[in-house]
Coordinates of C-alpha atoms in Angstrom, one line a residue:
M152 CA 0.9 132.1 -100.4
A153 CA 2.3 135.6 -100.5
N154 CA 5.4 134.6 -99.4
E155 CA 7.6 131.5 -100.5
E156 CA 10.0 130.1 -98.1
M157 CA 13.2 132.7 -98.3
G158 CA 11.4 134.1 -101.3
D159 CA 10.2 137.5 -102.4
A160 CA 6.7 139.0 -101.0
G161 CA 4.1 138.7 -103.8
P162 CA 2.3 135.9 -105.9
F163 CA 4.0 133.6 -108.3
V164 CA 5.2 135.9 -111.2
R165 CA 6.9 135.1 -114.1
A166 CA 10.6 136.0 -113.5
D167 CA 11.5 137.4 -117.1
Q168 CA 8.4 139.7 -117.1
Q169 CA 9.3 140.6 -113.3
E170 CA 12.5 141.3 -114.4
A171 CA 11.7 143.3 -117.5
A172 CA 9.1 145.3 -115.4
D173 CA 12.0 146.1 -112.8
G174 CA 14.4 147.0 -115.3
H175 CA 16.8 144.1 -114.6
G176 CA 16.2 141.9 -117.7
S177 CA 18.8 140.8 -119.9
A178 CA 17.5 143.2 -122.9
G179 CA 17.6 146.0 -120.6
D180 CA 21.5 145.2 -119.7
A181 CA 22.0 145.0 -123.2
A182 CA 20.6 148.4 -124.3
G183 CA 22.1 150.1 -121.1
R184 CA 18.7 151.3 -119.4
H185 CA 18.5 153.4 -116.4
R186 CA 18.1 150.5 -113.5
P187 CA 15.1 151.5 -111.0
G188 CA 16.7 151.3 -107.6
R189 CA 15.5 148.6 -105.1
H190 CA 12.8 151.1 -103.4
H191 CA 11.0 150.9 -106.7
A192 CA 11.2 147.5 -107.2
R193 CA 9.6 146.9 -104.0
R194 CA 7.0 149.5 -104.7
R195 CA 6.4 147.6 -108.1
R196 CA 6.0 144.2 -106.3
A197 CA 3.4 145.9 -103.9
E198 CA 1.5 147.2 -106.5
L199 CA 1.4 143.6 -108.4
A200 CA 0.4 142.2 -105.2
G201 CA -2.5 144.5 -105.4
E202 CA -3.5 143.9 -108.8
A203 CA -3.6 140.3 -107.7
G204 CA -6.3 140.8 -105.0
L205 CA -3.7 140.9 -102.4
G206 CA -4.7 143.8 -100.5
S207 CA -3.8 144.6 -96.8
A208 CA -6.4 142.2 -95.6
G209 CA -5.3 139.5 -97.9
Q210 CA -1.9 140.2 -96.7
R211 CA -2.8 139.8 -93.1
L212 CA -4.5 136.4 -93.9
S213 CA -1.8 134.9 -95.9
G214 CA 0.5 135.8 -92.5
R215 CA -2.0 133.7 -90.6
R216 CA -1.9 131.0 -93.3
R217 CA 1.7 131.1 -93.4
W218 CA 2.0 130.8 -89.7
L219 CA -0.4 127.8 -89.9
W220 CA 1.7 126.0 -92.6
W221 CA 4.9 126.4 -90.5
S222 CA 3.5 125.1 -87.5
A223 CA 2.1 122.1 -89.3
L224 CA 5.8 121.5 -90.9
G225 CA 7.1 122.2 -87.2
L226 CA 4.8 119.3 -86.0
I227 CA 5.6 117.1 -88.7
V228 CA 9.6 117.4 -87.9
A229 CA 8.8 116.7 -84.5
G230 CA 6.9 113.6 -85.3
A231 CA 9.7 112.5 -87.6
L232 CA 12.4 112.9 -84.9
G233 CA 10.2 111.0 -82.5
L234 CA 9.8 108.0 -84.8
R235 CA 13.6 107.8 -85.6
L236 CA 14.5 108.1 -81.5
W237 CA 11.9 105.3 -81.3
Y238 CA 13.7 103.2 -84.0
L239 CA 16.7 103.8 -82.3
F240 CA 16.1 102.6 -78.7
A241 CA 13.7 99.9 -79.9
W242 CA 15.8 98.6 -82.3
R243 CA 19.2 99.7 -82.9
H244 CA 20.6 100.3 -79.1
P245 CA 22.8 98.8 -78.0
M246 CA 24.2 98.4 -81.4
E247 CA 27.9 96.8 -82.0
I248 CA 30.2 99.4 -83.4
A249 CA 31.6 97.6 -86.8
G250 CA 32.4 98.5 -90.0
D251 CA 31.7 101.9 -91.7
A252 CA 30.2 102.8 -88.2
F253 CA 33.4 102.1 -86.3
Y254 CA 34.9 104.1 -89.1
Y255 CA 32.9 107.5 -89.0
H256 CA 32.2 107.3 -85.3
H257 CA 36.1 107.1 -84.2
A258 CA 37.2 109.3 -87.1
A259 CA 35.0 112.1 -85.6
N260 CA 36.7 111.6 -82.2
L261 CA 40.1 111.4 -83.5
L262 CA 39.6 114.8 -85.2
V263 CA 38.4 116.4 -82.1
D264 CA 41.4 114.8 -80.4
G265 CA 43.5 116.9 -83.0
R266 CA 44.9 113.6 -84.2
G267 CA 43.8 114.6 -88.0
W268 CA 42.6 112.1 -90.5
P269 CA 44.2 108.4 -89.8
N270 CA 42.6 105.3 -90.4
P271 CA 40.7 104.3 -87.0
Y272 CA 41.0 100.9 -87.6
D273 CA 44.7 100.6 -87.9
L274 CA 45.1 103.3 -84.9
I275 CA 42.9 102.0 -82.4
N276 CA 43.2 98.2 -83.2
D277 CA 46.9 98.0 -83.9
D278 CA 48.2 101.4 -82.8
R279 CA 49.4 102.2 -86.1
Y280 CA 49.0 105.9 -87.5
V281 CA 48.2 105.5 -91.2
P282 CA 46.6 108.4 -93.1
D283 CA 43.6 107.5 -94.8
A284 CA 40.8 108.8 -97.2
Q285 CA 38.5 105.7 -97.4
H286 CA 35.4 107.4 -97.0
P287 CA 34.7 111.4 -97.9
P288 CA 35.0 113.5 -94.6
M289 CA 31.5 115.1 -94.1
T290 CA 29.8 112.4 -91.9
S291 CA 32.8 112.3 -89.6
L292 CA 32.7 116.1 -89.7
L293 CA 29.0 116.3 -88.7
L294 CA 30.0 113.8 -86.2
A295 CA 32.5 115.9 -84.5
I296 CA 30.1 118.6 -83.7
P297 CA 28.5 116.8 -80.6
S298 CA 32.2 115.4 -80.0
L299 CA 33.2 119.0 -79.5
F300 CA 30.7 119.5 -77.0
G301 CA 32.1 116.5 -75.0
L302 CA 29.0 114.1 -76.4
R303 CA 31.5 111.6 -77.9
G304 CA 29.4 107.9 -77.3
F305 CA 28.3 106.3 -80.0
L306 CA 24.7 106.5 -78.8
D307 CA 25.5 110.2 -79.1
H308 CA 26.1 110.1 -82.3
Q309 CA 23.4 107.9 -83.2
I310 CA 20.9 110.6 -81.5
F311 CA 22.7 113.4 -83.3
L312 CA 21.9 111.5 -86.8
C313 CA 18.4 111.3 -86.0
G314 CA 18.1 114.7 -85.7
I315 CA 19.9 114.9 -89.0
G316 CA 17.3 112.8 -90.2
A317 CA 14.7 115.0 -89.2
L318 CA 16.3 118.2 -90.5
S319 CA 16.0 116.2 -93.9
V320 CA 12.3 116.0 -93.6
L321 CA 12.1 120.0 -93.0
V322 CA 14.6 120.3 -96.2
V323 CA 12.1 118.1 -98.1
G324 CA 8.9 120.1 -97.0
L325 CA 10.3 123.2 -98.3
A326 CA 11.5 121.8 -101.2
G327 CA 8.0 120.3 -101.9
R328 CA 6.6 123.8 -101.1
R329 CA 9.0 125.4 -103.6
I330 CA 8.0 123.0 -106.6
A331 CA 4.4 122.9 -106.4
G332 CA 2.9 124.9 -103.3
P333 CA 2.2 124.5 -99.7
A334 CA -0.1 121.5 -99.8
T335 CA 2.5 119.5 -101.6
G336 CA 5.4 120.9 -98.9
L337 CA 3.4 119.5 -96.4
V338 CA 2.5 116.0 -98.0
A339 CA 6.4 115.7 -98.8
A340 CA 7.4 116.1 -95.1
T341 CA 4.6 113.9 -93.9
I342 CA 5.8 111.2 -96.4
A343 CA 9.5 111.6 -95.7
A344 CA 8.7 111.7 -91.8
V345 CA 7.2 108.1 -92.1
Y346 CA 8.7 106.5 -95.0
P347 CA 11.2 103.8 -94.0
G348 CA 13.8 104.5 -96.6
M349 CA 14.1 107.9 -95.3
W350 CA 14.6 106.9 -91.5
L351 CA 16.1 103.4 -91.7
P352 CA 19.7 104.8 -92.1
D353 CA 19.7 107.3 -89.4
P354 CA 20.7 105.4 -86.2
L355 CA 23.6 103.2 -88.0
V356 CA 25.9 106.0 -88.1
M357 CA 26.8 105.8 -91.8
S358 CA 27.1 108.2 -94.9
E359 CA 23.5 107.7 -96.0
T360 CA 21.8 110.3 -93.5
P361 CA 24.2 113.1 -94.5
G362 CA 23.6 112.1 -98.1
I363 CA 20.0 112.4 -97.8
L364 CA 20.1 115.8 -96.1
A365 CA 22.7 116.9 -98.9
C366 CA 20.8 115.6 -101.7
A367 CA 17.6 117.5 -100.3
L368 CA 19.4 120.7 -100.1
V369 CA 20.4 120.4 -103.7
M370 CA 17.0 120.0 -104.8
L371 CA 15.6 123.0 -102.7
A372 CA 18.7 125.3 -103.8
C373 CA 18.2 124.3 -107.7
Y374 CA 14.3 124.9 -107.8
R375 CA 15.6 128.3 -105.8
L376 CA 18.0 129.2 -108.3
W377 CA 15.3 128.4 -111.1
D378 CA 12.7 130.6 -109.4
R379 CA 14.9 133.4 -108.6
R380 CA 18.0 133.5 -110.8
R381 CA 20.4 135.5 -108.7
P382 CA 23.8 135.3 -108.0
I383 CA 23.6 134.2 -104.3
D384 CA 21.2 131.5 -105.4
V385 CA 24.1 130.2 -107.6
V386 CA 26.2 130.0 -104.6
W387 CA 24.1 127.9 -102.5
V388 CA 23.3 125.5 -105.4
A389 CA 27.4 125.3 -105.6
L390 CA 27.8 124.7 -101.5
A391 CA 25.1 122.4 -101.6
L392 CA 26.8 120.5 -104.2
A393 CA 30.1 120.5 -102.3
A394 CA 28.2 119.2 -99.3
A395 CA 26.8 116.2 -101.2
M396 CA 30.3 115.4 -102.9
L397 CA 32.3 115.4 -99.6
T398 CA 29.5 113.2 -98.2
R399 CA 29.7 110.2 -101.0
A400 CA 32.3 110.8 -103.7
E401 CA 30.0 109.6 -106.8
L402 CA 27.7 112.6 -106.0
A403 CA 29.8 114.6 -107.7
L404 CA 28.3 113.5 -111.1
L405 CA 25.3 115.8 -110.2
A406 CA 27.9 118.5 -111.5
I407 CA 27.5 117.2 -114.9
L408 CA 24.1 115.6 -114.9
L409 CA 22.3 118.4 -113.0
V410 CA 24.1 121.6 -111.8
T411 CA 25.6 122.5 -115.4
P412 CA 22.9 121.6 -117.9
L413 CA 20.1 123.4 -115.1
V414 CA 22.4 126.6 -115.2
L415 CA 22.8 126.7 -119.0
R416 CA 18.9 126.7 -119.3
L417 CA 17.9 129.4 -117.0
P418 CA 15.2 131.2 -118.6
A419 CA 15.1 134.9 -119.3
L420 CA 18.8 135.2 -118.9
S421 CA 21.3 135.9 -121.6
W422 CA 24.0 133.5 -122.5
R423 CA 26.9 135.6 -121.2
R424 CA 25.1 135.6 -117.8
R425 CA 24.5 131.8 -117.9
L426 CA 28.1 131.2 -118.4
G427 CA 29.0 133.8 -115.9
Y428 CA 27.0 131.7 -113.3
L429 CA 28.2 128.4 -114.3
G430 CA 31.6 129.8 -113.5
I431 CA 30.3 130.9 -110.1
A432 CA 29.1 127.5 -109.7
A433 CA 32.3 125.9 -110.5
G434 CA 34.3 128.2 -108.5
V435 CA 32.6 128.0 -105.4
S436 CA 32.3 124.4 -105.4
A437 CA 35.9 124.0 -106.0
A438 CA 36.7 126.4 -103.3
A439 CA 34.5 124.6 -101.0
I440 CA 36.1 121.3 -101.6
S441 CA 39.6 122.3 -102.1
P442 CA 40.9 122.2 -98.2
W443 CA 40.0 118.6 -98.5
V444 CA 41.5 117.7 -101.9
G445 CA 44.6 119.5 -101.4
Y446 CA 44.9 117.6 -97.9
N447 CA 45.0 114.6 -99.6
L448 CA 47.2 115.5 -102.4
S449 CA 49.8 116.0 -99.5
R450 CA 49.8 112.9 -97.7
F451 CA 49.7 110.2 -100.3
E452 CA 52.1 108.7 -102.9
E453 CA 49.4 108.5 -105.6
P454 CA 46.9 111.3 -106.4
E455 CA 43.9 111.0 -104.1
F456 CA 41.3 113.5 -104.5
I457 CA 37.9 113.0 -102.3
S458 CA 38.2 109.3 -101.5
S459 CA 40.5 106.5 -101.8
G460 CA 37.8 103.9 -101.5
L461 CA 36.9 102.9 -105.1
G462 CA 39.8 100.6 -105.4
V463 CA 38.8 98.3 -102.9
T464 CA 34.9 98.7 -103.7
L465 CA 35.8 97.4 -107.2
A466 CA 38.0 94.8 -106.1
V467 CA 35.0 93.0 -104.0
T468 CA 32.4 93.6 -106.8
H469 CA 34.3 92.1 -109.7
C470 CA 35.0 88.7 -109.5
D471 CA 33.2 85.4 -110.4
A472 CA 31.2 85.3 -107.2
T473 CA 29.5 88.3 -108.0
Y474 CA 29.1 88.0 -111.9
H475 CA 27.6 84.4 -111.7
G476 CA 25.5 82.3 -109.1
D477 CA 23.1 83.3 -106.5
F478 CA 24.7 86.4 -105.3
I479 CA 25.1 88.0 -108.9
G480 CA 25.4 91.7 -108.4
W481 CA 26.4 91.9 -104.6
W482 CA 29.8 92.1 -103.1
S483 CA 32.2 89.4 -101.7
L484 CA 35.2 90.2 -99.6
P485 CA 37.4 87.1 -100.7
C486 CA 37.3 88.7 -104.2
A487 CA 39.7 91.3 -103.3
D488 CA 42.2 88.7 -102.2
T489 CA 41.5 86.8 -105.5
L490 CA 42.5 89.8 -107.7
V491 CA 45.3 91.2 -105.8
P492 CA 46.9 88.7 -103.3
D493 CA 49.4 91.0 -102.1
P494 CA 48.5 94.5 -102.2
P495 CA 50.6 97.4 -101.4
T496 CA 50.7 98.8 -98.0
E497 CA 50.4 102.5 -98.8
V498 CA 47.0 103.5 -99.3
S499 CA 46.8 105.0 -102.5
Q500 CA 49.3 102.6 -104.2
R501 CA 46.8 99.8 -102.9
D502 CA 43.8 101.8 -103.9
R503 CA 45.3 102.0 -107.6
A504 CA 46.5 98.5 -107.4
F505 CA 42.9 97.4 -107.1
R506 CA 41.4 99.5 -109.4
E507 CA 43.7 98.4 -112.3
A508 CA 42.8 94.5 -111.2
A509 CA 39.1 95.1 -111.3
L510 CA 39.5 97.0 -114.6
D511 CA 41.4 93.8 -116.0
Y512 CA 38.7 91.4 -114.7
I513 CA 35.9 93.8 -116.3
G514 CA 37.8 93.5 -119.5
D515 CA 38.3 89.8 -119.5
N516 CA 34.7 89.6 -118.6
S517 CA 32.6 92.3 -120.4
D518 CA 30.3 89.8 -122.0
R519 CA 28.5 89.4 -118.5
L520 CA 28.5 93.3 -118.0
P521 CA 25.1 93.7 -118.9
V522 CA 23.3 91.1 -117.1
V523 CA 25.3 91.8 -113.8
S524 CA 24.6 95.6 -114.1
A525 CA 20.9 94.9 -114.9
A526 CA 20.9 92.5 -111.4
R527 CA 22.8 95.3 -109.2
L528 CA 20.1 98.0 -110.4
G529 CA 17.6 95.5 -109.3
R530 CA 18.9 95.2 -106.1
T531 CA 19.4 98.8 -105.5
W532 CA 15.8 99.5 -106.6
G533 CA 14.1 96.6 -104.9
V534 CA 13.0 94.7 -108.0
F535 CA 15.4 91.7 -108.2
R536 CA 15.3 89.2 -105.2
P537 CA 14.1 91.8 -102.8
W538 CA 13.8 89.5 -100.0
Q539 CA 17.1 87.9 -100.4
Q540 CA 18.6 91.4 -100.5
A541 CA 16.7 92.4 -97.4
R542 CA 18.6 89.2 -95.8
L543 CA 22.0 90.3 -96.9
D544 CA 21.5 93.8 -95.8
T545 CA 21.3 92.8 -92.1
I546 CA 25.1 92.3 -92.5
E547 CA 25.0 96.3 -92.3
A548 CA 22.6 96.2 -89.2
R549 CA 19.5 97.0 -91.0
P550 CA 16.5 94.9 -89.6
E551 CA 15.2 92.5 -92.4
E552 CA 11.5 93.5 -91.3
I553 CA 11.9 97.0 -91.6
T554 CA 13.9 96.7 -94.7
K555 CA 10.8 94.6 -96.1
V556 CA 8.4 97.4 -95.3
A557 CA 10.7 100.0 -97.0
I558 CA 10.9 97.8 -100.2
V559 CA 7.0 97.7 -100.3
S560 CA 6.7 101.3 -99.4
L561 CA 8.9 102.0 -102.4
W562 CA 6.7 100.0 -104.9
C563 CA 3.6 102.0 -103.9
L564 CA 5.7 105.4 -104.2
A565 CA 7.2 104.9 -107.3
P566 CA 4.2 105.0 -109.9
L567 CA 2.9 108.1 -107.7
G568 CA 6.2 109.3 -108.6
A569 CA 6.2 108.8 -112.2
V570 CA 3.0 110.6 -112.5
G571 CA 4.2 113.6 -110.3
V572 CA 6.9 114.0 -112.7
G573 CA 4.5 114.2 -115.6
L574 CA 2.4 116.7 -113.7
A575 CA 5.4 119.0 -113.0
W576 CA 6.8 118.7 -116.7
R577 CA 3.3 119.6 -118.1
R578 CA 3.2 122.6 -115.5
R579 CA 6.8 123.6 -117.0
R580 CA 8.4 122.9 -113.8
P581 CA 11.8 121.5 -114.3
V582 CA 12.3 117.9 -113.6
L583 CA 16.0 117.4 -113.9
P584 CA 16.4 118.2 -110.3
L585 CA 14.0 115.3 -109.4
L586 CA 15.6 112.8 -111.6
A587 CA 19.3 113.6 -111.4
T588 CA 20.1 111.8 -108.0
P589 CA 18.3 108.6 -109.0
L590 CA 20.2 108.6 -112.3
V591 CA 23.5 109.3 -110.6
L592 CA 22.9 106.4 -108.0
S593 CA 21.5 104.0 -111.0
V594 CA 24.5 104.7 -112.9
T595 CA 27.1 104.2 -110.2
S596 CA 25.2 100.9 -108.7
A597 CA 25.6 99.6 -112.4
L598 CA 29.3 100.2 -112.2
V599 CA 30.0 98.8 -108.8
Y600 CA 27.3 96.9 -107.0
G601 CA 23.6 97.0 -106.3
N602 CA 22.9 97.5 -102.5
T603 CA 19.6 99.0 -100.6
R604 CA 21.9 101.9 -98.9
F605 CA 22.8 103.1 -102.0
R606 CA 19.2 103.9 -102.6
A607 CA 19.0 106.4 -99.7
V608 CA 20.4 109.3 -101.2
A609 CA 17.8 109.0 -104.0
E610 CA 14.8 108.8 -101.2
P611 CA 14.2 112.3 -101.3
S612 CA 13.5 112.7 -104.9
V613 CA 11.0 109.8 -104.5
V614 CA 9.4 111.3 -101.6
L615 CA 9.0 114.6 -103.7
M616 CA 7.8 113.2 -107.1
A617 CA 5.2 111.2 -105.1
S618 CA 3.9 114.1 -103.2
I619 CA 3.4 116.3 -106.1
T620 CA 0.9 113.6 -107.3
I621 CA -0.7 113.5 -103.9
G622 CA -0.6 117.2 -103.3
A623 CA -2.4 117.9 -106.7
V624 CA -5.2 115.3 -105.5
V625 CA -5.7 117.4 -102.0
T626 CA -5.6 120.7 -104.1
A627 CA -8.3 119.2 -106.3
A628 CA -10.4 118.0 -103.4
A629 CA -10.3 121.2 -101.7
S630 CA -11.4 123.0 -105.0
S631 CA -14.0 121.0 -105.3
A632 CA -15.1 121.6 -101.6
R633 CA -15.1 125.2 -102.1
R634 CA -16.6 125.5 -105.6
G635 CA -20.1 125.3 -104.2
R636 CA -19.6 128.3 -101.6
G637 CA -17.1 130.4 -103.9
P638 CA -13.5 131.2 -103.1
A639 CA -12.4 131.6 -99.5
P640 CA -11.4 135.3 -98.7
D641 CA -7.8 134.3 -98.2
E642 CA -7.5 131.9 -101.1
A643 CA -4.8 133.9 -102.8
S644 CA -2.5 133.3 -99.9
F645 CA -2.1 129.8 -101.1
P646 CA -1.7 130.3 -104.8
P647 CA -2.0 127.1 -107.1
F648 CA 1.0 125.2 -108.7
P649 CA 3.4 128.0 -110.2
T650 CA 3.7 128.2 -113.8
T651 CA 5.5 129.9 -116.6
D652 CA 2.9 129.2 -119.1
P653 CA 1.9 132.3 -121.1
H654 CA -1.4 131.3 -121.9
A655 CA -2.3 130.8 -118.1
P656 CA -5.4 132.8 -117.1
V657 CA -5.1 135.9 -115.8
P658 CA -6.8 136.8 -112.6
P659 CA -9.0 139.6 -112.0
T660 CA -7.4 143.0 -111.1
T661 CA -8.0 145.8 -108.9
T662 CA -5.7 148.5 -110.1
G663 CA -3.0 148.7 -113.0
S664 CA -3.3 147.8 -116.6
P665 CA -3.9 144.6 -118.2
A666 CA -0.4 144.3 -119.1
D667 CA 0.8 144.3 -115.8
A668 CA -2.2 142.1 -114.5
S669 CA -0.5 139.3 -117.1
T670 CA 2.7 139.3 -114.9
T671 CA 0.7 137.7 -112.1
A672 CA -0.8 134.8 -114.2
T673 CA -1.1 131.3 -112.4
R674 CA -2.6 128.2 -113.5
P675 CA -4.3 125.6 -111.2
L676 CA -2.7 122.1 -111.2
R677 CA -5.3 120.0 -112.6
L678 CA -5.3 116.3 -112.9
T679 CA -6.8 116.0 -116.3

C-alpha cells in the first residue's frame, strides 16, 4: 500500500538509503553536507514511487484499496465491540462489585468528586480517609472520563471498558499492518476481536483491559520508531511506555527489556543520535509519570513510587500454603496474617513490613523456589493444572467455561506464534517488541504468583505473532491465485512483507537510475 497508517507516502524503502538520498543520513550529518528541504524530500519520494510503478493511476487505486482496508478494519472493530457487549449483558450483568473492581470503580468516582486518591474500602465502608496507592492510577483515571460526564454507575464503567477493549482491537490491527503488511493487520484485528483472552477481562472492571491497550500501543509505537526513526516517534514510544507503567507497575521492566535495547539498535543512526533518542525516551517517560510519583512521595512515610501493593502481594504468595500441596504457585489470603500478624496501619510502612517478611520467607525456603516458580509460570500460561486454574479464576468473576475456551485458544495460537516469530526474524523485522511483554509477564509471574489475569497484557503479542503466520498463508494463497493471470493492476498498492534485506529482488523501474531503483527493494514473504 502506498501509505502506511500514520506513515509517509511511498513504497517500503530502506530507511538508511532514503536518508542518504534525502541528505538526512548520519554520514551526511557528520560531513556537514547541505540538507535539501522538505519540498525536495517530498519530490524525491514521489520520484521513487514512480520508479516502483506507482504512477498516478496506481496511487488512485491504492487510495481505493486503502479505503477498503480501513472499512474492513472498522467492521472488525464494530464486531469486537458487539461481542464484548454481548458478553457483558449475557454473562456479567448484574455483577457483584467487589475486590479490585470495587477499588477502581469507586476510586474513579471519588477522584471526580474532588476527594483525591484515598483507599475506597476504608472511606466507603468505615468512613475513614486513608491515602492509598495500592494500584497504579491509569485504570481509575480512564474510568473517571465517563464519571466526569455523569456516567458513574458500575454498568457505565463496564460498557466504557468494553469500548477500550474494542479500541485495543484497532491498535492490534494497526500494529499487525505495521509489522507485516495489510493482510496481517486484518488477520490480527480479527483474531483480537474473537479471541477470549482479549475480551474476557473487559467487563470485569480491572486493570487488564487498559493494560492490553497500553501494551498494544507500545508495540505499535516501537515498530513505528524502527521504521521511521524520528524524534517524534521516540516520544510516542515513551508516552506509551509511561501509560503501561501507570497501568501495571511491573510493566516498568519494559524500559529495560524493550525500549533501551531497541533504541540502541536502531539502524542507520550514529551512536550519538541513538544515545540522544534514549535520553528523549527517558525524559519523556519520567515527565509523564512524575506527577503521580511526586504525589505519592509527598503523602507516605516510606518512599512509594507507582504502587504500594507489592508488599501485600508478596505476603499472600510466599508461605507454606503456596509452596506445597494442591495450590502450589497460587495465593492465599491467610498467608499475610501468618507472616505479619500485626502489620502497621500506615500504608507505606505496612507495605515495607510485608515485603521484608516475604523476602525472609523466600530466603528460608529458597530450595523450593525453582519448583514454585515453574508452577506459577505453568498456571499463567495454561499448562499446569489448567482446569483447576479455571475454577480458581471464578474468584475474580471469570466464567469457568470461557476461561477454558481461552486456554484452548491459547494452545492453538502459541504454535502459530512461534512460526510467526521465525518468519519475522527471517524478514529482518525486530522481534523484541513481540517478545518483551511475554518475557516481562513471565518474570513477574515467576516472582509473584501464577494467574490467568496476568497473561492479559501479553495477549496482544500472542495475537500478533500468530497473525504473522496466518497472514503469510493468506498472502501466499493470493499470490498463487494471481499467478495464472499475471499481477493485478494495483498490486503495488499492497506491498509484500517489508524487509531491509540488501539482496531483495528489485522491482522494474520506469524512470531514474538503477541506483535509485535499489532503494525500493522489497521481498515477498515466503513460507519456504
